[in-house]
């Protein structure tokens, strides 16, 4: 390790987005140290620096890891993130996401680390009145998951004022795709996200995909989402650290492509990329799904100097397909 190499503690760094961030941190010449409890993360994803197993609710373990690695900054990805589960079990969502973050922030202050980049979400906006969604759009979350993330944004604001903590909250739209080199990818247990589910149907590992509603007020009646490549998200985290290092103001930024694709268009893109037919059935609407979620990302582009590299849907799906095929070739 170089003497002047910066160290970033990547909390939740063994998960889907956190692992891609570790790769981007290493590519930028910094050392990512992963802190993860492995409830949803995968130790195989820790490839670019040391691994410390631990829970964000464990203050003693956090203190020991801060003492050992002396990080310059923290990136915080550790959260429970299943919307449906958050409605069933709000207690574990608020304890893990909110109490866990307060615990982490307090450990940072004890270690005198005052820079954090936090994973937030477009779920903090709830059902917006209009799209595209800017950072000024009212944040009215409609489930405990979104509410937990909004509470953390508020906590960051208050800690920032009281304790000179510098923070950036990145509000992701629909994270998708996989590392173009195929080293890491989307691996959720259980899987609930559209693109991996459609890929599983294409490769014969699932009989069909159910489209949740085809009677929305959209061009083909299916929901429209803004899919953003996970490597573009990862890059934004590195840019957020640079922004804060250069004296940028603590703030929240949307991260998306600013382009919407319908569920039907995603299915068609998968069929084109995989050259496999996908069986679909039409099911009822999923509670809480807005017709359209599309980001306005001018603030991130202007302030963070961030520019997505993978805005093409087929490119996003191709990278996910490459990862998916590592052990599940097309039937
Ligand atoms: N979706 C679907 N069938 C599925 C899973 C998802 O029709 O089996 C739809 C869902 O209603 C939404 C879009 O695909 O409009 C993206 O859903 P996902 O769960 O991937 O992400 P979310 O938008 O909930 O964050």
XYZ file of C-alpha atoms and ligand atoms in Angstrom:
356
model
C 0.000 0.000 0.000
C 1.276 3.500 -0.852
C 1.719 5.815 2.144
C -0.584 8.415 0.683
C -3.200 5.946 -0.587
C -6.682 6.831 0.641
C -8.718 4.153 2.374
C -12.500 3.966 2.037
C -14.552 1.852 4.445
C -17.249 0.338 2.235
C -20.069 -0.678 4.548
C -22.181 -3.264 2.739
C -19.356 -3.699 0.221
C -20.132 -7.399 -0.362
C -23.515 -6.578 -1.908
C -24.480 -5.855 -5.505
C -23.864 -2.109 -5.696
C -21.243 -1.984 -2.916
C -19.018 -4.526 -4.688
C -19.141 -2.550 -7.933
C -18.219 0.552 -5.914
C -15.181 -1.310 -4.488
C -13.985 -2.025 -8.018
C -14.383 1.657 -8.940
C -12.612 2.781 -5.742
C -9.653 0.507 -6.522
C -9.586 1.716 -10.141
C -9.341 5.284 -8.783
C -6.215 4.305 -6.780
C -7.867 4.052 -3.346
C -8.149 1.026 -1.052
C -11.655 -0.292 -0.360
C -12.025 -2.058 3.010
C -15.298 -3.998 3.075
C -17.408 -4.171 6.245
C -20.393 -6.492 5.758
C -22.445 -8.872 7.885
C -22.999 -11.208 4.885
C -26.755 -11.415 5.526
C -27.326 -10.432 1.894
C -23.707 -9.922 0.766
C -21.320 -12.482 -0.763
C -17.744 -12.896 0.428
C -16.773 -13.873 -3.148
C -17.556 -10.260 -4.131
C -14.750 -8.915 -1.911
C -11.936 -8.761 -4.462
C -10.269 -5.373 -4.211
C -9.218 -5.039 -0.576
C -9.494 -6.469 2.943
C -12.710 -7.904 4.346
C -14.001 -7.321 7.871
C -17.156 -9.197 8.789
C -19.404 -7.235 11.101
C -22.791 -5.702 11.658
C -23.555 -1.975 11.679
C -25.433 -2.469 14.954
C -22.204 -3.676 16.605
C -20.453 -0.545 17.907
C -17.444 -2.372 19.380
C -16.738 -4.131 16.096
C -17.108 -0.872 14.172
C -14.699 0.887 16.568
C -12.138 -1.909 16.146
C -12.351 -1.738 12.342
C -12.012 2.070 12.328
C -8.961 1.760 14.620
C -7.374 -0.947 12.464
C -7.877 0.566 8.993
C -8.060 4.307 9.744
C -10.307 5.066 6.752
C -10.421 8.550 5.248
C -14.072 8.203 4.253
C -17.057 5.873 4.411
C -19.429 4.654 1.709
C -22.581 3.196 3.211
C -24.562 0.587 1.256
C -25.669 -1.665 4.124
C -29.448 -1.834 4.229
C -32.390 -4.149 3.937
C -33.984 -3.260 0.616
C -37.029 -5.412 -0.099
C -40.059 -3.140 -0.294
C -42.644 -5.883 0.385
C -40.683 -7.259 3.335
C -40.391 -3.747 4.782
C -44.195 -3.567 4.978
C -44.333 -6.940 6.788
C -41.368 -6.298 9.092
C -40.952 -2.550 9.615
C -39.202 -3.227 12.935
C -36.175 -4.852 11.323
C -36.079 -2.192 8.571
C -36.043 0.704 11.012
C -33.624 -1.056 13.377
C -31.141 -2.112 10.723
C -31.391 0.803 8.306
C -32.008 3.726 10.671
C -30.545 2.622 14.034
C -27.670 0.916 12.204
C -26.825 4.128 10.351
C -26.913 6.201 13.551
C -24.544 3.648 15.063
C -22.233 3.880 12.068
C -22.255 7.683 12.106
C -21.430 7.714 15.820
C -18.539 5.310 15.216
C -17.314 7.628 12.438
C -17.373 10.595 14.813
C -15.482 8.662 17.519
C -12.857 7.825 14.882
C -12.894 11.407 13.573
C -13.951 10.338 10.057
C -16.205 13.044 8.652
C -16.969 12.113 5.058
C -19.744 9.743 3.990
C -21.435 8.815 0.725
C -24.800 7.215 1.382
C -26.999 4.947 -0.792
C -30.409 6.535 -0.954
C -33.225 5.758 -3.335
C -35.961 7.137 -5.559
C -38.311 5.221 -3.206
C -38.023 8.304 -0.969
C -40.221 10.155 -3.511
C -43.144 7.706 -3.277
C -45.633 8.296 -6.084
C -44.537 11.546 -7.721
C -47.029 14.040 -9.147
C -44.927 14.447 -12.288
C -41.838 13.113 -14.062
C -38.969 13.671 -14.517
C -38.243 13.708 -10.793
C -35.821 16.375 -9.593
C -34.201 16.537 -6.168
C -36.820 19.179 -5.285
C -39.731 16.802 -5.951
C -41.611 16.207 -2.679
C -40.303 13.174 -0.781
C -43.363 11.252 0.394
C -42.344 7.593 0.727
C -45.136 5.021 0.714
C -43.392 2.104 2.420
C -41.075 1.578 5.422
C -38.069 0.956 3.157
C -38.393 4.371 1.476
C -39.232 5.989 4.809
C -36.115 4.502 6.435
C -33.912 5.976 3.701
C -35.586 9.388 3.969
C -35.083 9.366 7.757
C -31.389 8.698 7.190
C -31.149 11.628 4.759
C -32.617 13.813 7.512
C -30.193 12.381 10.081
C -27.274 13.132 7.740
C -28.483 16.719 7.387
C -28.677 17.155 11.162
C -25.346 15.416 11.862
C -23.814 17.555 9.119
C -24.938 20.736 10.845
C -24.081 19.661 14.378
C -20.890 17.656 13.880
C -19.273 18.992 10.690
C -19.969 15.769 8.861
C -19.706 16.067 5.057
C -22.171 13.847 3.214
C -23.611 13.027 -0.162
C -26.829 11.019 -0.529
C -27.218 9.332 -3.914
C -30.814 8.568 -4.841
C -30.639 5.607 -7.209
C -33.357 4.844 -9.706
C -33.392 1.190 -10.946
C -29.902 -0.289 -10.538
C -29.290 -2.833 -13.287
C -26.630 -4.665 -15.280
C -23.304 -6.108 -14.173
C -19.596 -5.404 -14.257
C -18.604 -5.406 -17.977
C -15.605 -7.644 -17.112
C -18.009 -10.219 -15.641
C -16.265 -10.305 -12.233
C -19.362 -9.408 -10.202
C -23.066 -8.940 -10.870
C -26.579 -8.956 -9.494
C -27.072 -11.820 -7.018
C -30.032 -11.419 -4.715
C -31.594 -14.194 -2.674
C -34.518 -14.076 -3.187
C -34.441 -12.354 -6.577
C -37.308 -9.898 -7.085
C -35.875 -7.524 -9.701
C -37.194 -7.467 -13.220
C -34.077 -7.892 -15.397
C -32.587 -10.929 -13.584
C -36.038 -12.546 -13.436
C -36.553 -12.110 -17.176
C -33.039 -13.471 -17.832
C -33.860 -16.531 -15.714
C -36.991 -17.065 -17.808
C -34.953 -16.666 -21.008
C -32.414 -19.274 -19.898
C -35.107 -21.740 -18.843
C -34.403 -21.462 -15.117
C -37.864 -20.030 -14.546
C -40.979 -21.007 -16.459
C -42.266 -17.468 -17.055
C -42.332 -13.900 -15.820
C -45.459 -12.201 -14.567
C -45.877 -8.609 -15.671
C -47.390 -6.695 -12.788
C -50.183 -4.865 -14.606
C -50.665 -3.895 -18.276
C -53.344 -1.265 -17.732
C -51.164 1.677 -16.679
C -51.379 5.001 -18.452
C -48.185 4.351 -20.456
C -47.595 3.663 -24.162
C -47.917 -0.135 -23.874
C -49.747 -0.211 -20.508
C -46.781 -1.566 -18.489
C -44.770 0.371 -15.884
C -41.926 2.610 -16.995
C -38.678 2.710 -15.013
C -35.302 4.427 -15.363
C -32.643 1.667 -15.465
C -29.139 2.809 -14.552
C -26.069 0.608 -14.973
C -24.492 -0.449 -11.680
C -21.002 0.559 -12.900
C -22.347 4.081 -13.565
C -23.702 4.125 -10.015
C -20.308 2.960 -8.730
C -18.537 5.704 -10.665
C -20.862 8.324 -9.148
C -19.744 7.282 -5.647
C -16.103 7.941 -6.491
C -17.089 11.269 -8.066
C -19.061 12.142 -4.916
C -15.954 11.584 -2.783
C -13.919 13.820 -5.109
C -16.677 16.444 -4.968
C -16.592 16.500 -1.154
C -12.763 16.512 -1.101
C -12.865 19.616 -3.292
C -15.147 21.385 -0.806
C -18.509 20.573 -2.427
C -21.578 21.172 -0.253
C -23.297 18.218 1.381
C -26.292 17.401 -0.792
C -28.526 14.760 -2.373
C -28.300 13.761 -6.054
C -30.509 11.668 -8.302
C -28.740 8.940 -10.275
C -30.516 7.611 -13.347
C -30.326 7.735 -17.129
C -33.249 10.095 -17.480
C -34.761 7.631 -19.957
C -37.734 5.406 -19.222
C -38.263 1.842 -20.477
C -41.446 -0.155 -19.973
C -41.552 -3.685 -18.546
C -42.576 -4.861 -22.030
C -39.536 -3.143 -23.573
C -37.268 -4.835 -21.032
C -38.712 -8.234 -21.985
C -38.119 -7.446 -25.686
C -34.539 -6.320 -24.991
C -33.859 -9.589 -23.143
C -35.261 -11.619 -26.039
C -33.079 -9.713 -28.482
C -29.884 -9.984 -26.435
C -30.323 -13.654 -25.459
C -32.010 -14.838 -28.625
C -34.330 -16.830 -26.344
C -38.105 -16.539 -26.071
C -39.549 -15.373 -22.748
C -42.990 -16.601 -21.653
C -44.941 -13.866 -19.950
C -48.223 -13.793 -18.126
C -50.077 -10.675 -17.102
C -50.814 -10.379 -13.404
C -52.411 -7.733 -11.224
C -50.659 -4.475 -10.405
C -48.124 -4.676 -7.557
C -49.280 -2.413 -4.702
C -47.326 0.840 -4.560
C -45.949 0.709 -8.129
C -46.199 4.139 -9.796
C -46.791 4.133 -13.574
C -43.597 6.067 -14.324
C -40.367 6.794 -12.457
C -37.861 8.815 -14.478
C -35.014 10.865 -13.088
C -33.815 14.367 -13.792
C -30.064 14.070 -13.163
C -28.862 17.542 -14.102
C -27.582 18.163 -10.590
C -25.317 15.074 -10.588
C -24.100 15.825 -14.107
C -23.273 19.436 -13.279
C -22.033 19.207 -9.694
C -20.405 15.772 -9.644
C -19.247 15.908 -13.290
C -20.907 12.523 -13.659
C -22.031 11.099 -16.977
C -23.542 7.623 -17.368
C -21.581 5.467 -19.829
C -24.125 2.680 -20.319
C -27.451 4.336 -21.114
C -28.468 1.878 -23.837
C -30.943 -0.746 -22.534
C -29.542 -3.562 -24.689
C -26.047 -2.790 -23.364
C -27.294 -2.930 -19.769
C -29.118 -6.207 -20.425
C -26.071 -7.672 -22.271
C -23.824 -7.067 -19.268
C -26.408 -8.689 -16.965
C -26.708 -11.636 -19.376
C -22.926 -12.164 -19.399
C -22.964 -12.391 -15.591
C -26.093 -14.558 -15.561
C -24.482 -17.069 -17.941
C -21.461 -17.658 -15.709
C -23.178 -20.773 -14.359
C -26.514 -20.800 -16.136
C -26.018 -21.131 -19.901
C -29.043 -20.633 -22.172
C -31.074 -23.844 -22.615
N -41.943 -6.156 -12.447
C -42.800 -7.049 -13.073
N -42.685 -8.377 -12.777
C -41.747 -8.856 -11.896
C -40.878 -7.949 -11.273
C -40.998 -6.597 -11.561
O -43.659 -6.665 -13.872
O -41.702 -10.075 -11.681
C -42.059 -4.718 -12.752
C -42.400 -3.847 -11.550
O -43.793 -3.733 -11.407
C -41.735 -2.522 -11.935
C -40.543 -2.943 -12.790
O -40.800 -4.282 -13.198
O -42.592 -1.761 -12.741
C -39.230 -2.914 -12.033
O -39.397 -3.633 -10.827
P -38.189 -4.007 -9.871
O -38.753 -4.853 -8.764
O -37.077 -4.582 -10.690
O -37.667 -2.619 -9.330
P -38.455 -1.441 -8.545
O -38.975 -0.528 -9.622
O -39.523 -2.080 -7.737
O -37.381 -0.822 -7.729
